[in-house]
Tab-separated table of C-alpha atoms in Angstrom:
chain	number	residue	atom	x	y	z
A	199	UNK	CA	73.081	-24.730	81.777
A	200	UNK	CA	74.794	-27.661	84.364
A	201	UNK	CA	77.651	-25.557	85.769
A	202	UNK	CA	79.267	-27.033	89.198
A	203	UNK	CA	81.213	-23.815	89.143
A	204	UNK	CA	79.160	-21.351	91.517
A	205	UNK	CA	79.603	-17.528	91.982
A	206	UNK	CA	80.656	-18.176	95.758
A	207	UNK	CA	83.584	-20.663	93.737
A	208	UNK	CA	84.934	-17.530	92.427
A	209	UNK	CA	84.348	-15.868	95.083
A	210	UNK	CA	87.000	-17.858	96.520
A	211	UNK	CA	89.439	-17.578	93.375
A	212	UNK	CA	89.129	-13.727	94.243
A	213	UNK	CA	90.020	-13.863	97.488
A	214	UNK	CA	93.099	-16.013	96.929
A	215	UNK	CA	93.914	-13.421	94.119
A	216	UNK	CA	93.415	-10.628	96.333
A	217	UNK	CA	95.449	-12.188	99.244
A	218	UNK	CA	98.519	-12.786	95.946
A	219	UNK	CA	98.011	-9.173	95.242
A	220	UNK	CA	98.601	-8.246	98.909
A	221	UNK	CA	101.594	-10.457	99.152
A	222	UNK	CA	103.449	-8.878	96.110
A	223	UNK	CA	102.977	-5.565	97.389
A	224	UNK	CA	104.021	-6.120	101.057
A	225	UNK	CA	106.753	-9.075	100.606
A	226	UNK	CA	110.186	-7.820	98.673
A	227	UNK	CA	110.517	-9.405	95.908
A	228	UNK	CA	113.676	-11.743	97.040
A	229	UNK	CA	111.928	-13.260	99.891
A	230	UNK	CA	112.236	-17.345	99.582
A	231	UNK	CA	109.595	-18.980	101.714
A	232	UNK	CA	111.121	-21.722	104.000
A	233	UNK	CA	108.769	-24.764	103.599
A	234	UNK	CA	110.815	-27.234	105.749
A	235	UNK	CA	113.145	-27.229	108.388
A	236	UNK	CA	116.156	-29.893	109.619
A	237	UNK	CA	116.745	-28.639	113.124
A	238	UNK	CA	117.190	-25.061	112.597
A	239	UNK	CA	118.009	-24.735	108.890
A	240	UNK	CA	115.503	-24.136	105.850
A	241	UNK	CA	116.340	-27.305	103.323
A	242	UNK	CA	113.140	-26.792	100.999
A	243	UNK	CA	112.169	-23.123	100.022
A	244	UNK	CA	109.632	-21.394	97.546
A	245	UNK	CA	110.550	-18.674	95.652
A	246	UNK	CA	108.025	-15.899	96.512
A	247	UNK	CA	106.263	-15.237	92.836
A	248	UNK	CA	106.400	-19.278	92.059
A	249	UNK	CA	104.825	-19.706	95.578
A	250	UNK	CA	102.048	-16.682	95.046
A	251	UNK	CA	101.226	-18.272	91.961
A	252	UNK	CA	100.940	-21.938	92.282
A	253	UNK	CA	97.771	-21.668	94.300
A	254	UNK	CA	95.573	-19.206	91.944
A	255	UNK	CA	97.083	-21.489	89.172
A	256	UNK	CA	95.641	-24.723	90.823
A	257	UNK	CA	92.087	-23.444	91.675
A	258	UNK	CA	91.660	-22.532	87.943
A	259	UNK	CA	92.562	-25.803	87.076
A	260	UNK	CA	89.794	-27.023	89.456
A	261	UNK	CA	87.088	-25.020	88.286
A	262	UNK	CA	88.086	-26.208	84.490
A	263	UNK	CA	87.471	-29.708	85.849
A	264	UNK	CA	84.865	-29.021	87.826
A	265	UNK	CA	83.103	-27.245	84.782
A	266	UNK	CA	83.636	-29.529	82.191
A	267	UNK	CA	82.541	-32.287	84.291
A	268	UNK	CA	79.367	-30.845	84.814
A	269	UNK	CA	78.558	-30.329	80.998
A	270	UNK	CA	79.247	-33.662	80.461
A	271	UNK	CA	76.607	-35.476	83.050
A	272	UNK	CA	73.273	-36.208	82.042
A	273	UNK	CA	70.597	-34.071	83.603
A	274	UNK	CA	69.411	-36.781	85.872
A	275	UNK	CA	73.061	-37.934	87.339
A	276	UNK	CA	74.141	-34.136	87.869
A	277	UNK	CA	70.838	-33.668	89.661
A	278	UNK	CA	72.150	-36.855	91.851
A	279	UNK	CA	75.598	-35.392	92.243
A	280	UNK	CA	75.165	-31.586	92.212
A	281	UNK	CA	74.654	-31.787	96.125
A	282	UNK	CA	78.033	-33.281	96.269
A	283	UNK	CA	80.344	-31.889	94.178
A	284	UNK	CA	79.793	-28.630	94.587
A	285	UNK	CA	80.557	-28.561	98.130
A	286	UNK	CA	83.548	-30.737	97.766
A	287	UNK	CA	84.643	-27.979	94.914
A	288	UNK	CA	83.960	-25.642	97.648
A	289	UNK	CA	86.489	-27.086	100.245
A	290	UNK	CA	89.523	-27.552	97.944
A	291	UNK	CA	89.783	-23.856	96.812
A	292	UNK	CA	88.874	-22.803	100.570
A	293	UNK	CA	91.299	-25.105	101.585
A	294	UNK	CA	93.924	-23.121	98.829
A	295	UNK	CA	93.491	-19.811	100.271
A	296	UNK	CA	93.628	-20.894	103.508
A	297	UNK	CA	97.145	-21.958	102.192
A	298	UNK	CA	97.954	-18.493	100.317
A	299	UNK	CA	96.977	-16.741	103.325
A	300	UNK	CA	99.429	-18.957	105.006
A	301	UNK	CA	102.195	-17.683	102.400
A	302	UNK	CA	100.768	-14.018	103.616
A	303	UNK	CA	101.145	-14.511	107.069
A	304	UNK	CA	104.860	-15.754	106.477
A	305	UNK	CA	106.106	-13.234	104.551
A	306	UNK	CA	105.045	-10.345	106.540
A	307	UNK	CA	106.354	-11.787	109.598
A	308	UNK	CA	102.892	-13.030	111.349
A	309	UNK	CA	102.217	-15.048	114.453
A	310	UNK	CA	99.368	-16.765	112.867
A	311	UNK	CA	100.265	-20.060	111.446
A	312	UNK	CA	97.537	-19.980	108.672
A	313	UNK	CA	98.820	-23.622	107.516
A	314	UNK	CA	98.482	-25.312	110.489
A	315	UNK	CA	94.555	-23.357	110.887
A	316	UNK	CA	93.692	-24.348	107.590
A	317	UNK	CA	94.995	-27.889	108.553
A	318	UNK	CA	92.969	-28.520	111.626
A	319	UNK	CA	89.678	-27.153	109.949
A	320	UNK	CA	90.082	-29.866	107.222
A	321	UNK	CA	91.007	-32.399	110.193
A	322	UNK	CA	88.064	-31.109	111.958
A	323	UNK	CA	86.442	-31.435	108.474
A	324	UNK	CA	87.142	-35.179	107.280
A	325	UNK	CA	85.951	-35.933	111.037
A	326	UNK	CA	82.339	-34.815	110.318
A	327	UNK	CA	82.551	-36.085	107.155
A	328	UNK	CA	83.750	-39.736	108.837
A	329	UNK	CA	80.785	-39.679	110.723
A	330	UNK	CA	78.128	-38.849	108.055
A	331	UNK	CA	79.990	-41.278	105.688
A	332	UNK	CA	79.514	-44.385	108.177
A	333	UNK	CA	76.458	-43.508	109.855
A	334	UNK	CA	75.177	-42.963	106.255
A	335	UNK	CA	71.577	-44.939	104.769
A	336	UNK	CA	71.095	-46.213	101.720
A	337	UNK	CA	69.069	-43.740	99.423
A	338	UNK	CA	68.910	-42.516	95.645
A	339	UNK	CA	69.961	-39.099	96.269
A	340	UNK	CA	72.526	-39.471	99.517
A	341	UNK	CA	75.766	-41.162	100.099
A	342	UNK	CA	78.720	-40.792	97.723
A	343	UNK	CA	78.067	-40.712	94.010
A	344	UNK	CA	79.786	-42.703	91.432
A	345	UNK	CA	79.903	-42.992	87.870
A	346	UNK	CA	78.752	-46.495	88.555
A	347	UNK	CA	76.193	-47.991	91.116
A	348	UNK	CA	76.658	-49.655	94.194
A	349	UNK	CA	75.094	-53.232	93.839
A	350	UNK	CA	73.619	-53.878	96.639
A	351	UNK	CA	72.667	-52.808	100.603
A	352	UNK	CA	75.563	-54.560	101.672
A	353	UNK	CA	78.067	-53.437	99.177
A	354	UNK	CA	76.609	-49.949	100.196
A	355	UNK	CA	77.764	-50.367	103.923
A	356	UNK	CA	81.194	-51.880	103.094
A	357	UNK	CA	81.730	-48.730	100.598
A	358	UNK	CA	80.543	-45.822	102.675
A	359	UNK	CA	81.711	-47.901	106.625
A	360	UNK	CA	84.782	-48.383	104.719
A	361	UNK	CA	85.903	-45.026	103.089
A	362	UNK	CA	84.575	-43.651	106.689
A	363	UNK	CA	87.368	-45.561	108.093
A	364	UNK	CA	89.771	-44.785	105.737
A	365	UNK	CA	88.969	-40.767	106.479
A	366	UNK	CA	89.502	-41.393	109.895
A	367	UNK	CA	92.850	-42.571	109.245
A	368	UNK	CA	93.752	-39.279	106.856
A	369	UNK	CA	92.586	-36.923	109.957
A	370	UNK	CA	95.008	-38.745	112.320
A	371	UNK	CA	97.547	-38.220	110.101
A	372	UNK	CA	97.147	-34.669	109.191
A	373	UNK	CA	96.670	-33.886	112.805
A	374	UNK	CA	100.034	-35.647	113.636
A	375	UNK	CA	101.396	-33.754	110.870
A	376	UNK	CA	99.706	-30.357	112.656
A	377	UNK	CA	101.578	-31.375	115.817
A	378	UNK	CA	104.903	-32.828	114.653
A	379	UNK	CA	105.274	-29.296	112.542
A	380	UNK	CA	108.229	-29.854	110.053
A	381	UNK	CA	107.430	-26.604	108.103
A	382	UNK	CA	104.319	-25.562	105.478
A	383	UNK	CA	105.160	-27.499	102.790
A	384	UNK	CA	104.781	-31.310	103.978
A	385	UNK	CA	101.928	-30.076	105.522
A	386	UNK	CA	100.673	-29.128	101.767
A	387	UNK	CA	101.632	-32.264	100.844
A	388	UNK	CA	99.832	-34.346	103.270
A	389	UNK	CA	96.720	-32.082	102.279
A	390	UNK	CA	97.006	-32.603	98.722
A	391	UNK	CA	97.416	-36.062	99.234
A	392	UNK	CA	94.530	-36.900	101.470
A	393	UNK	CA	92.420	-34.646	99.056
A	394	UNK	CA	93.141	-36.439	96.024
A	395	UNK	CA	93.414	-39.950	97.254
A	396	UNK	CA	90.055	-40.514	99.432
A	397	UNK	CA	87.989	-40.205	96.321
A	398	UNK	CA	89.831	-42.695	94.638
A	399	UNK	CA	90.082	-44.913	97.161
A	400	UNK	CA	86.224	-44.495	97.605
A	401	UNK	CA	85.842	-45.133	93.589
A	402	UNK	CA	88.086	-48.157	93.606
A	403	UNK	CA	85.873	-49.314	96.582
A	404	UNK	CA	82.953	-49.149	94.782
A	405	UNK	CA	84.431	-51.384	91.593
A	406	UNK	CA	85.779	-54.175	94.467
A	407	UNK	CA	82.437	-54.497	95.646
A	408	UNK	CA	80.331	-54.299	92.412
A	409	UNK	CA	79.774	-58.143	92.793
A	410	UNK	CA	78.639	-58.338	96.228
């Protein structure tokens, strides 16, 4: 059966459970999570069970997708994309309980600044993947994978050279954001945001240059 969704994927979801489970038991139950600061006063907080739960909530939401996109390729495209999505299903839930961890290491008073480590492993992250992305050669089973082909070797470079670029860009921003700390939850914000919007910028790419 095509299933994106490994056993290492929920893997992950039990960890992030695990670390929720820790949290409620070592965190009173009126703690409010201060997600950003003005000067020296919390202005944006989390309640502490609506905080524990958004990110187990989230990664089922992902493996759902994740899942029922894979039943719906055809055996030859989720051959093609298999390679790909499962690692990039792999770094968003890591990426979430790098984040609950984060919400751990607050509420029990911790040095470690999980959200700002989880932050510069994804900068680190899209920096690799910048590299790969624009150094990458046309082929039928590399590069990025879309519902639709890429026309043509030159369309090829401007998609991949382009959305290389473009990563570039989201890693200087999320390490300004690492260094110019304001609190967790712009930081979430800027991480959901990259996450979401470099595959669609890459997929709107591909469309703009179907012709060339």
């Amino acid at each position: 059966m095509q299933n994106l969704v490994t056993r290492f994927h929920l893997l992950l979801f039990g960890v992030t459970i695990a670390i929720s489970g820790v949290a409620l038991f070592n965190i009173p139950a009126n703690y409010v999570f201060a997600a950003h600061w003005t000067r020296s006063e919390a202005d944006w907080t989390w309640p502490l069970e609506d905080a524990l739960a958004t990110g187990p909530v989230v990664q089922i939401a992902l493996m759902a997708a994740f899942w029922g996109l894979g039943r719906l390729l055809t055996k030859n495209h989720f051959s093609k994309v298999e390679h790909l999505l499962q690692p990039a299903l792999t770094l968003l839930l890591s990426v979430i309980a790098g984040c609950q961890m984060g919400l751990l290491a607050l509420g029990i008073g911790s040095d470690f600044d999980f959200f700002r480590i989880t932050a510069g492993l994804l900068v680190m992250t899209l920096l690799v993947l910048a590299v790969v992305l624009f150094e990458a050669e046309r082929h039928s089973y590399a590069g990025m994978r879309m519902p639709w082909r890429v026309g043509s070797d030159r369309a090829w470079a401007v998609v991949h050279k382009g959305t290389a670029l473009v990563t570039i860009l989201a890693a200087v921003a999320l390490a300004a954001s690492v260094w110019f700390y304001a609190g967790p939850g712009p930081m979430v914000v800027t991480m959901a945001a990259i996450l979401v919007s470099l595959p669609i910028f890459a997929a709107l790419l591909t469309l703009l240059t179907r012709r060339l």
